[in-house]
Every structure is written in C-alpha cells, then in structure tokens.
Coordinates of C-alpha atoms in Angstrom, one line a residue:
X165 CA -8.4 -16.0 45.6
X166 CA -12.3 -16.2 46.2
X167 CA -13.1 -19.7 45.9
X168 CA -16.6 -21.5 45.3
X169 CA -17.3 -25.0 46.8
X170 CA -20.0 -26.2 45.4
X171 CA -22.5 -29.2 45.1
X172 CA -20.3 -30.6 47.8
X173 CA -21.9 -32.2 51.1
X174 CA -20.7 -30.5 54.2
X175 CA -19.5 -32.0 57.7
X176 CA -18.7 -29.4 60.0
X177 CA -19.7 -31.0 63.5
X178 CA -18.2 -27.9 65.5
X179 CA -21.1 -26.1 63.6
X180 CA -23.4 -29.5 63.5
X181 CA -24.0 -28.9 60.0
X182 CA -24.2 -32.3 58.0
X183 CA -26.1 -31.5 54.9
X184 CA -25.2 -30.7 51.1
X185 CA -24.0 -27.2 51.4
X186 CA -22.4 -24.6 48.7
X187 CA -19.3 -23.0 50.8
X188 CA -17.5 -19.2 49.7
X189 CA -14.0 -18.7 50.6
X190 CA -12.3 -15.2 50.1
X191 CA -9.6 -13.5 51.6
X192 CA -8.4 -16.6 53.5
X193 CA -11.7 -16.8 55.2
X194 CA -14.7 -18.4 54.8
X195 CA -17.5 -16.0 54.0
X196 CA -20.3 -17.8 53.2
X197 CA -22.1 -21.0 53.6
X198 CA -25.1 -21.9 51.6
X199 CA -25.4 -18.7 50.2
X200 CA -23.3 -16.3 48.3
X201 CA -21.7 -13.3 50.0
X202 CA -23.6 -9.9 48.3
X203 CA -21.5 -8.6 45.5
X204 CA -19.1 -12.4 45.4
X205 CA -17.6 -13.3 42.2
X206 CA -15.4 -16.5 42.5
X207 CA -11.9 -16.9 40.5
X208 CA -12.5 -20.5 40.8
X209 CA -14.9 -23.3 41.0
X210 CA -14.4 -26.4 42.9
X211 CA -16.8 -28.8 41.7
X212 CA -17.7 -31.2 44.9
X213 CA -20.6 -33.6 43.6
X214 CA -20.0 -36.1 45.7
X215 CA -17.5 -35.3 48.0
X216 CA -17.3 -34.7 51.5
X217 CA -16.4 -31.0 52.7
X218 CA -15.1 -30.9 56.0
X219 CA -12.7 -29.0 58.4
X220 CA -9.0 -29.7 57.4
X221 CA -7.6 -32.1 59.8
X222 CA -5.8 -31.1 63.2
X223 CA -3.3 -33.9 64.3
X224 CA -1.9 -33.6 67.7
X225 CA 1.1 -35.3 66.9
X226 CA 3.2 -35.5 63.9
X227 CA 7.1 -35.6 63.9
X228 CA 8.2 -33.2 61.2
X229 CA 12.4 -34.4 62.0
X230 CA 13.5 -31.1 61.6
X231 CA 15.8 -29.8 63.1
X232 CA 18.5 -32.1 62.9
X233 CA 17.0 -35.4 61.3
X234 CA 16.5 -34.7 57.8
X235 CA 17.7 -38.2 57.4
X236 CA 14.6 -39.3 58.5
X237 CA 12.6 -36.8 56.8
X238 CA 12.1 -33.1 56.1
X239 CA 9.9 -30.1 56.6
X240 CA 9.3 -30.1 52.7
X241 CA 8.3 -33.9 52.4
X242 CA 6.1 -33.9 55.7
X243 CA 4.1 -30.6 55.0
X244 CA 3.3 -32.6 51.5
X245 CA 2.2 -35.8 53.0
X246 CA 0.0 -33.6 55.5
X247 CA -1.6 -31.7 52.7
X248 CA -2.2 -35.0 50.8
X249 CA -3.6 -36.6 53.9
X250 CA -6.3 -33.5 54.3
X251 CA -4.3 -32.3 57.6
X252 CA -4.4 -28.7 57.4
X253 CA -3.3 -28.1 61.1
X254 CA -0.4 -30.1 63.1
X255 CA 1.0 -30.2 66.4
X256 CA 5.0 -31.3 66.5
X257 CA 6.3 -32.8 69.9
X258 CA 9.8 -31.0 70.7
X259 CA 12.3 -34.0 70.7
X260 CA 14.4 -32.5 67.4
X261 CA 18.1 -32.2 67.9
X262 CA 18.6 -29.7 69.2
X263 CA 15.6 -29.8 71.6
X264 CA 13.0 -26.9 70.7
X265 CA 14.2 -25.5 74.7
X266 CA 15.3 -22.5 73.4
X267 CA 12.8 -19.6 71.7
X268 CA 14.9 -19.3 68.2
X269 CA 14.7 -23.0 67.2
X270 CA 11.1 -22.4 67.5
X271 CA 11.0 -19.3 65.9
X272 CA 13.4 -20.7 63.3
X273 CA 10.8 -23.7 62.5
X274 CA 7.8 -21.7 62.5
X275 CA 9.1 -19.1 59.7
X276 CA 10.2 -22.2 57.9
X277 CA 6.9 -23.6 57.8
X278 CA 5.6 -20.5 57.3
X279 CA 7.6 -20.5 53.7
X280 CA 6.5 -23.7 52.4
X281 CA 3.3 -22.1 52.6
X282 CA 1.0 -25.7 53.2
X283 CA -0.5 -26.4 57.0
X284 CA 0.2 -24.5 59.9
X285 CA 2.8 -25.6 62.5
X286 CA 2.2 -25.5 66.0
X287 CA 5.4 -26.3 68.1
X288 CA 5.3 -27.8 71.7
X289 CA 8.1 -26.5 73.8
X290 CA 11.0 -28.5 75.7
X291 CA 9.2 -28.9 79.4
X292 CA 12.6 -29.6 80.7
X293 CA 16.0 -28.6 79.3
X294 CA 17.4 -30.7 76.5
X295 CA 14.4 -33.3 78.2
X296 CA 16.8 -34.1 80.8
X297 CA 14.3 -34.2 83.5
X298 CA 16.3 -31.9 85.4
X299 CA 15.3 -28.0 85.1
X300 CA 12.3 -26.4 83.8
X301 CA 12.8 -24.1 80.7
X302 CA 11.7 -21.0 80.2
X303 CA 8.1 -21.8 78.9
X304 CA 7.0 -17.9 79.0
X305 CA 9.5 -17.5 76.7
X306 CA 8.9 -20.6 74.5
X307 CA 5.0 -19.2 75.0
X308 CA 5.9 -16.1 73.1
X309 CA 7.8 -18.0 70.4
X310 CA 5.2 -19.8 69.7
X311 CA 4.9 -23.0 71.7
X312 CA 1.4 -24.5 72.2
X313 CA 1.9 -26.0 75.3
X314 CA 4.9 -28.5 76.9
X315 CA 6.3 -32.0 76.6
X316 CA 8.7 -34.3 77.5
X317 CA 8.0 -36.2 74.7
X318 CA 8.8 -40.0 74.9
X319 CA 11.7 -38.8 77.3
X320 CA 10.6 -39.7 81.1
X321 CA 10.9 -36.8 84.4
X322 CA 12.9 -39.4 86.7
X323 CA 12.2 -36.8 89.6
X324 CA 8.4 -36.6 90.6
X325 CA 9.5 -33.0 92.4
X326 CA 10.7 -31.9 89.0
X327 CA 7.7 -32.8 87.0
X328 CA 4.9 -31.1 90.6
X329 CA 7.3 -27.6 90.1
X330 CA 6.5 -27.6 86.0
X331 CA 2.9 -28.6 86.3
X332 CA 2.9 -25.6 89.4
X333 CA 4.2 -24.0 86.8
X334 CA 2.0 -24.5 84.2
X335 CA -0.9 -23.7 86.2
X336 CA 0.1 -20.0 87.3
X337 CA 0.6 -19.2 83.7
X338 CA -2.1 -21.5 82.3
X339 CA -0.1 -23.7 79.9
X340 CA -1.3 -27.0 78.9
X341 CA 1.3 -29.9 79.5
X342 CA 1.6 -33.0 77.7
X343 CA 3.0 -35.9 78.7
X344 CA 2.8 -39.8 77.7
X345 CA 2.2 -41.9 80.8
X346 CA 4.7 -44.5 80.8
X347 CA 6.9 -45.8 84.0
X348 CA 10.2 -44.9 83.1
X349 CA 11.6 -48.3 84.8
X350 CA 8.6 -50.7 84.3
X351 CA 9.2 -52.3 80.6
X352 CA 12.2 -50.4 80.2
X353 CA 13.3 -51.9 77.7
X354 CA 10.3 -53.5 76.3
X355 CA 9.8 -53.6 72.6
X356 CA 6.2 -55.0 72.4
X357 CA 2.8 -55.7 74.7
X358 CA 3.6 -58.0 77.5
X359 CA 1.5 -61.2 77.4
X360 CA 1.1 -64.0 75.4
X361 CA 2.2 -63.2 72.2
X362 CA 5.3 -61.2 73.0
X363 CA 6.3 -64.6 74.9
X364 CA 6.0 -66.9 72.2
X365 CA 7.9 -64.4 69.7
X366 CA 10.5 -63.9 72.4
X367 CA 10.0 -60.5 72.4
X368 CA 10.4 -58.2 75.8
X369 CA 7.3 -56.8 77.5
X370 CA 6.1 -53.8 78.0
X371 CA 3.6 -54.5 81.1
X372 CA -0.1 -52.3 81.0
X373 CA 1.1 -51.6 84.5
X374 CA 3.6 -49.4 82.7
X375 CA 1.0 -46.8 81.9
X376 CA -1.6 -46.7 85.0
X377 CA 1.7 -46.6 87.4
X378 CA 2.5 -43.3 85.9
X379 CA -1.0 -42.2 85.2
X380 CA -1.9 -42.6 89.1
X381 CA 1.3 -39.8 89.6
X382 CA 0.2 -37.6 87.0
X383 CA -3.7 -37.8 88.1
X384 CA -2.1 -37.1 91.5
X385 CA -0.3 -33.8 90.3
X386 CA -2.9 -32.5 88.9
X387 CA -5.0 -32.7 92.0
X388 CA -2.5 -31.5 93.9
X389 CA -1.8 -28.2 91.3
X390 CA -4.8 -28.3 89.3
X391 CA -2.7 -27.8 86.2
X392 CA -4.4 -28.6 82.5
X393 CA -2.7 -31.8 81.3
X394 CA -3.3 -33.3 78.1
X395 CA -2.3 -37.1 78.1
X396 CA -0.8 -38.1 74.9
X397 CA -1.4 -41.7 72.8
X398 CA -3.0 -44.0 75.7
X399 CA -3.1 -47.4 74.7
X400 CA -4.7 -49.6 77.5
X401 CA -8.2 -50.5 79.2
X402 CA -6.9 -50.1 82.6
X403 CA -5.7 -46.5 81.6
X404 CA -8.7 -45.6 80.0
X405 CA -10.8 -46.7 83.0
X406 CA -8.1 -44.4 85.1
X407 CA -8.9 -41.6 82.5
X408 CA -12.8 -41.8 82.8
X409 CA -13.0 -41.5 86.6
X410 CA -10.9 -38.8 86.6
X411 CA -12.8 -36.8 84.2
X412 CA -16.2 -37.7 85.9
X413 CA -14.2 -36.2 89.4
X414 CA -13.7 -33.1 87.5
X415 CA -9.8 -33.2 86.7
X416 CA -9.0 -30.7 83.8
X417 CA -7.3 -33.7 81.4
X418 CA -8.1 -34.4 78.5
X419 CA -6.4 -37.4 76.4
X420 CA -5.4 -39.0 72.7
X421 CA -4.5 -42.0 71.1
X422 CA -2.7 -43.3 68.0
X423 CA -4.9 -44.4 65.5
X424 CA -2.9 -47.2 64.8
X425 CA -4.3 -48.2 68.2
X426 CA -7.8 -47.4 67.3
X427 CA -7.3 -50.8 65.1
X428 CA -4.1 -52.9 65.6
X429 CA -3.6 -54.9 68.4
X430 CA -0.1 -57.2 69.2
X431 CA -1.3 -59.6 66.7
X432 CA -1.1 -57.6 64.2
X433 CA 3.1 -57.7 65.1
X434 CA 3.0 -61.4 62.5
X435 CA 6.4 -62.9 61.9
X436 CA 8.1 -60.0 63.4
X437 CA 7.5 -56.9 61.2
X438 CA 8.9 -54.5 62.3
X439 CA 6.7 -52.1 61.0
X440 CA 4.3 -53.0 63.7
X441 CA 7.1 -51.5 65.9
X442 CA 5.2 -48.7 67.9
X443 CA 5.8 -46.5 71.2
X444 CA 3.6 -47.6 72.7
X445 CA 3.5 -50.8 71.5
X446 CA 0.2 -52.3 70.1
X447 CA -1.5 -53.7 73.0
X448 CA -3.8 -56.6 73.4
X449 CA -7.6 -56.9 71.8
X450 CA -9.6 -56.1 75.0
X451 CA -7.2 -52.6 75.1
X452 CA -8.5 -52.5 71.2
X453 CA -11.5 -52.8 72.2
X454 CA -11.6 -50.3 74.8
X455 CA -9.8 -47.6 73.2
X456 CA -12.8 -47.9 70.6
X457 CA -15.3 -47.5 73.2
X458 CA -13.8 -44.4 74.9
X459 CA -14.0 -42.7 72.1
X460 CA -17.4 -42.9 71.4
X461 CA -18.3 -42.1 75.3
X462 CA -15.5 -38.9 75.5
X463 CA -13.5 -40.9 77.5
X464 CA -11.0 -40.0 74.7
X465 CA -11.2 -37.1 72.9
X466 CA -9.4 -37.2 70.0
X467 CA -7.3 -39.2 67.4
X468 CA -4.1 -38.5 66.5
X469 CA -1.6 -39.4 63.5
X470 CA 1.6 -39.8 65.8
X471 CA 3.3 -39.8 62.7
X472 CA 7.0 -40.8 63.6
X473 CA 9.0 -41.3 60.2
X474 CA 11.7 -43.6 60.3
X475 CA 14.5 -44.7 57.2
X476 CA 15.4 -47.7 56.1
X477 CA 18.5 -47.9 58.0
X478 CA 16.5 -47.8 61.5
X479 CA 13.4 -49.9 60.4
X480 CA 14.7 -53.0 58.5
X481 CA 16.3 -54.3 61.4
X482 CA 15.1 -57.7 63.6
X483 CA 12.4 -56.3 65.4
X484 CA 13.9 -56.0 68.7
X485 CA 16.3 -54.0 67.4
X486 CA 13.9 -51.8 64.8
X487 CA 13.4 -47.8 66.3
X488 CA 9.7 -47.5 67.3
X489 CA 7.7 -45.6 64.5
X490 CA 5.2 -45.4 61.8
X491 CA 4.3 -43.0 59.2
X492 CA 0.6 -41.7 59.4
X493 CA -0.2 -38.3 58.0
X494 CA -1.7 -39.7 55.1
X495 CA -3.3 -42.4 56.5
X496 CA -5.3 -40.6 59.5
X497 CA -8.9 -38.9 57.6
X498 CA -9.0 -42.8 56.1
X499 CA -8.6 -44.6 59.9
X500 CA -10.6 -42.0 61.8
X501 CA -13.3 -42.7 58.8
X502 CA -13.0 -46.5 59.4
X503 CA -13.4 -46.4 63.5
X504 CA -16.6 -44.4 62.7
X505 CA -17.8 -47.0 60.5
X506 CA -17.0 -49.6 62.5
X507 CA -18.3 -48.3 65.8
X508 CA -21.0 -45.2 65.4
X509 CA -24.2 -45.3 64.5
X510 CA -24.5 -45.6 60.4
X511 CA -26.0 -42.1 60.4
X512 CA -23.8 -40.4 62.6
X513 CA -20.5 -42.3 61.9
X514 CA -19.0 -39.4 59.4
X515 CA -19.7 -36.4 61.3
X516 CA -18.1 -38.2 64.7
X517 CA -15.4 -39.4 63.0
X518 CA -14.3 -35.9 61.4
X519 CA -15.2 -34.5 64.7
X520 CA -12.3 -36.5 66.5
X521 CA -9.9 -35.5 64.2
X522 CA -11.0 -31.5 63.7
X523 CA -13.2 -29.5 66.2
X524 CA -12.2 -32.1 69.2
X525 CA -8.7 -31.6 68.2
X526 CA -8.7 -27.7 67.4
X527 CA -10.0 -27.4 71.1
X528 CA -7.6 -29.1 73.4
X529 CA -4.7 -26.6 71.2
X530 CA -7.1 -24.2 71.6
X531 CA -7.0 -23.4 68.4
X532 CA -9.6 -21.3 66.2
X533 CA -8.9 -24.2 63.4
X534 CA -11.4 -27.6 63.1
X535 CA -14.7 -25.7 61.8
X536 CA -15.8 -23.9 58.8
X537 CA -18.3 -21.3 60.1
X538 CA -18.6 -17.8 58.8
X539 CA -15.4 -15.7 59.4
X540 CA -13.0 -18.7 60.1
X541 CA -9.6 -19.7 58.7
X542 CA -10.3 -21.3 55.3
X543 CA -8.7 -24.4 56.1
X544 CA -11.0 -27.1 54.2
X545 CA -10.7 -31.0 53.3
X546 CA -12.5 -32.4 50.2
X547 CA -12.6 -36.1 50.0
X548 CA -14.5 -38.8 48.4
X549 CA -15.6 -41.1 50.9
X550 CA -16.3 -44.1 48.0
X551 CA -12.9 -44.3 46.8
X552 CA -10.9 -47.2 48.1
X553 CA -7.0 -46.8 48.2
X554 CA -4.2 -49.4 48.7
X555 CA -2.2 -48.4 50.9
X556 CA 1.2 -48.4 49.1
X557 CA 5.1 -47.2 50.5
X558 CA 6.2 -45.9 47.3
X559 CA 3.1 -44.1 46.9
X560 CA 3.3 -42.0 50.3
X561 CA 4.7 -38.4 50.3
X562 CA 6.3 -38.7 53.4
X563 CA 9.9 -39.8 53.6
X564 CA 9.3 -42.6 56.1
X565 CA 7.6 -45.2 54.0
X566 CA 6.9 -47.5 56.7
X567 CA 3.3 -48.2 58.0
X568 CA 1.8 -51.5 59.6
X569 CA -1.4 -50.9 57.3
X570 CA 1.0 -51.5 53.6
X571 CA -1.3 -53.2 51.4
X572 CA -4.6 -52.2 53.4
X573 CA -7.9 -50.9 51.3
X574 CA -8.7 -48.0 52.9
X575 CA -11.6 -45.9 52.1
X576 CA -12.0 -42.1 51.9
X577 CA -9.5 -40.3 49.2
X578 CA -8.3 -36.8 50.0
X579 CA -9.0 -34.9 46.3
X580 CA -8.3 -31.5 47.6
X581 CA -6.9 -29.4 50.7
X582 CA -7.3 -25.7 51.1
X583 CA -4.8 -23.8 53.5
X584 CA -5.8 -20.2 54.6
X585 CA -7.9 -19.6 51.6
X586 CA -5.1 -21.1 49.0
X587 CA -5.3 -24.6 47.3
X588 CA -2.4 -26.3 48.9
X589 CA -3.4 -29.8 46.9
X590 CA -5.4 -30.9 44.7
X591 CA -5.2 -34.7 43.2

C-alpha cells in the first residue's frame, strides 16, 4: 500500500524535524518527506490537519501474559491495546510460564506476534534458568531466537557471583542486561513506599534503601566487567542521584521508569485502592519530583508503559493482599505528553516528550525503530494533541482494566497507527 500523510504536523526528534510536513509511505518504508517520491501515486490519503505525526511508540516494558497467563490477558487483546495506544514497537520482560529460557518459546511468541500482524515483539531472554538465580542460560542461543537483551525480571539473583559471571558474560558477547534494582531482603514483603503514609494506612514498607543497596552492587559490577546494563523502572531521588554520577564517570548504563511514576506519588494510594498497587511502589513527592527532573537532564532516558495486566480475581482484593500491576499501553503517548507539558519548555515540550518514548527508546534496544527518516520502517503515530479523553476501564482494549489514572482527562488521542507500511488502527 503507498500511503500519503498529509497536512499533518511532524515530530520526529531522532531527525529534529518539528514542522508541518507531507510524509510518503510505500513498500513498508517511508520514502518521502515533504516531497513526493518521482513517479508516487498513493492508494490512500490520510488526511492529518491537525494532527501530530510522530514515530510510533517504543515501550520498554509491556507484559503481553502469554505464554501461560491468558487469564490475565492475551497476545490478541494486548497487541490491540498497543496499536490503540500509538505503540508500534514493544519490549516483553521474560517472566511467562514457562520462562522465555529456552529458544522455541521465544521463537514460538515471536511467529505468533508476527500473525496478528500489529506491533513488533521484541522478547527479553531468561538471564537465569527458570529465574532461579542459579545458572546462566544459554543467551547466544536465546540471542539467535530473537532475544533483545536479558532479565531477571522482578525475580532477584540471591548470589552476587551468579549475577558478576552473567554480566561477564554479557560483556564478551555484548548483550545488554536488564535488571530492576531492588534488595531482595530489604522490604521483602513490602506492598507500598515506606514513610508516613504507608504507616498510617498500616501498610508495610518498602524502604528507598531497597533500590540504592542494590544499585551500589550493580554500579559495582559493571565497573568491575564493564558490561552494558540497562536499569529498569527506578523510582527514587537517591537512585537517580546514584544513576547521574555514574553516567558522568562514564559507566555504560542507561535507565527507565514507569510513567505512572513520572506522576503518582504514595498519596495517590487514597483509601486503599488497590489499583495504586505497583512494583515498585509509588514513592514519595520529592522521588516524584526527581524522577521529573532526570528526565529532562538525561539522567533518565526514557519512559516506559510497564504495562502489567492483572484480572479481577488478583486486583479486587484488600490492598495488601492485591498482585502489584497496572495496565498502561494505552495510556503512555497521553502521560509522556503530560510530563512534557508539565516540565519542558512550552516550545519544546512535544518534541521531548515523543522523544522519551521513540528515538530514546529505539536506541537503548538498539533498534532501527523511533524515527521516520527516508528509508526507515514505516511505523507512524497520528494523534490529536487537543482531544481530551476520560480515562475509562470498560473502554481500554487491554484485558486488565485496572489503572490508578480511571476517571483522569487525559489529553492527546491516538486517531491512527501504521505498522510496517499497513494501517494497524485507525479510530
């Protein structure tokens, strides 16, 4: 299909175009910008008066629950909320049952994604067998199959030996590994942000202590190895300020964080709802606050969905009890928009908001993904940045229906997303 964008205003920060720009899509790619390609006739016309054209979304976390917990949700009902949501390009942590460890369950959800057709799939592979913390898989392997890089997920490497042979590893083969500082003792069984708040609820803490203990081994490692490690959904000041020294001494890390964090904070928890039950848990205002800040200085460098879908069953419990989790596909072009208003410079605020969640994103994957210039993968997000939507459960494609931000006006409305060249949704 040869596809023509036009009167449409284009944000491609990867390209640092931010202007009102005609785009030409053939063959999957894009072939022309401003200008028509010689001899291009389109089969169809996208009108874009007053849209925003951008990259299609890359999210560095989303839990698709497939394999084995399609009670939760499915490949079919997560591609669709990613579509809706303008997310073109999605990374999937490997805690499925069973544990992506092995190179056929990867290749086994690859070619299913590849069926449905709508964004592309990018699997991280098992670090350690079945996550036990205990021995390293076969990550050239998993590499061939199609693994990105390597995780533990949320499970934690009890032996620091374990976790210095994989990121010795890593580094002889040049992998990226991901891992989610968090002391596997400290706040073990913690269900929100130790302080005030979680004391007068009654709630156990999770102490901030949690994450820089951990962090101060991992920084360590990576001295010690110089391995590439990508350090997934921080969530306090003192991290961060662990996080920015390290990059200014030269440390090849790089880091995310939930964009629920970009804007809740523990008070946002209310009468206990349990929707407002996250891993890691929303943290105080000043971690808010700083969390905000790094990403406008590159402390961090990109905001993810950390979609986590969750039934009924699991989330309308007391909310001690409730499984940690929040549905966020649909919801991350909206919250990456509002940061940038909130924080950036009025003139600059779209462009660096896109940017966090496309061209920043596309390069810590590596990925040829994020941008729109001549010759890439016609992966494209059209939205209207005036439209306001409510924020409504029934309403969400995703099977887990649970989000602290139900009943929240949020602005910027996905109208259309194009995958490879095809037109994967259109509203």
């Amino acid at each position: 299909m040869k596809i023509h964008i036009k009167n449409g205003h284009l944000v491609d920060p990867a390209n640092g175009i931010d202007a009102q720009q005609d785009v030409y899509i053939a063959a999957g790619k894009v072939v022309g910008i401003g200008q028509a390609p010689e001899g291009f006739a389109a089969s169809k016309v996208i009108d874009a008066t007053g849209l925003i054209v951008a990259p299609g979304l890359v999210d560095l976390s989303a839990r698709l629950r497939e394999p084995g917990y399609e009670h939760k949700a499915t490949l079919e009902s997560e591609m669709q909320a990613a579509v809706q949501g303008g997310v073109t390009s999605l990374v999937c942590p490997p805690d499925t049952d069973p544990v992506l460890d092995e190179p056929g369950l990867v290749e086994m959800l690859k070619h299913r994604a590849r069926l449905l057709n709508q964004a592309h799939v990018y699997p991280l592979g098992a670090l350690t067998t079945k996550l036990e913390g205990k021995s390293l898989t076969e990550m050239a392997e998993l590499t061939d199959a199609g693994c990105i890089g390597f995780s533990q997920a949320d499970q934690p490497i009890l032996d620091t030996t374990v976790l210095l042979r994989a990121l010795q590893y890593a580094k002889t083969f040049d992998f990226t590994v991901w891992l989610r500082p968090q002391d596997p003792h400290l706040g073990r069984s913690g269900v929100a942000h130790s302080g005030p708040v979680a004391s007068r609820l009654g709630l156990s803490g999770v102490p901030v202590m949690a994450e820089t203990v951990a962090l101060h081994t991992i920084l360590e490692l990576v001295r010690v190895t110089g391995a590439r490690v990508h350090l997934c959904r921080m969530s306090t000041a003192a991290g961060l300020e662990l996080v920015r020294a390290a990059k200014k001494e030269g440390l090849p890390i790089t880091c995310d964080v939930g964009a629920h964090h970009v804007h809740m904070t523990e008070m946002d928890i209310g009468f206990f709802d349990s929707n407002a039950r996250l891993n890691p848990p929303l943290r105080g205002q000043r971690d808010r606050d700083a969390i905000r800040a790094g990403l406008l200085d590159g402390t961090v460098d990109v905001i993810c969905s950390d979609h986590t879908p969750v039934d009924d069953d699991e989330k309308l419990l007391p909310f001690g009890e409730a499984s940690p989790g929040a549905t966020g596909l649909e919801l991350l072009l909206s919250l990456a928009l509002k940061w940038g208003e909130e924080c950036a410079e009025p003139k600059k605020a779209v462009a660096q908001a896109i940017a966090k969640v496309t061209s920043d994103a596309a390069r810590i994957v590596g990925l040829q993904a994020g941008q729109l210039g001549v010759g890439s993968v016609a992966d494209v997000c059209l939205f209207d940045p005036a439209v306001h939507w409510k924020v409504e459960a029934a309403a969400l494609a995703s099977q887990g229906k649970h989000t602290p931000f139900v009943g929240y006006e949020l602005a910027g409305q996905v109208k259309a997303t194009i995958v490879a060249g095809h037109i994967a949704f259109q509203r």
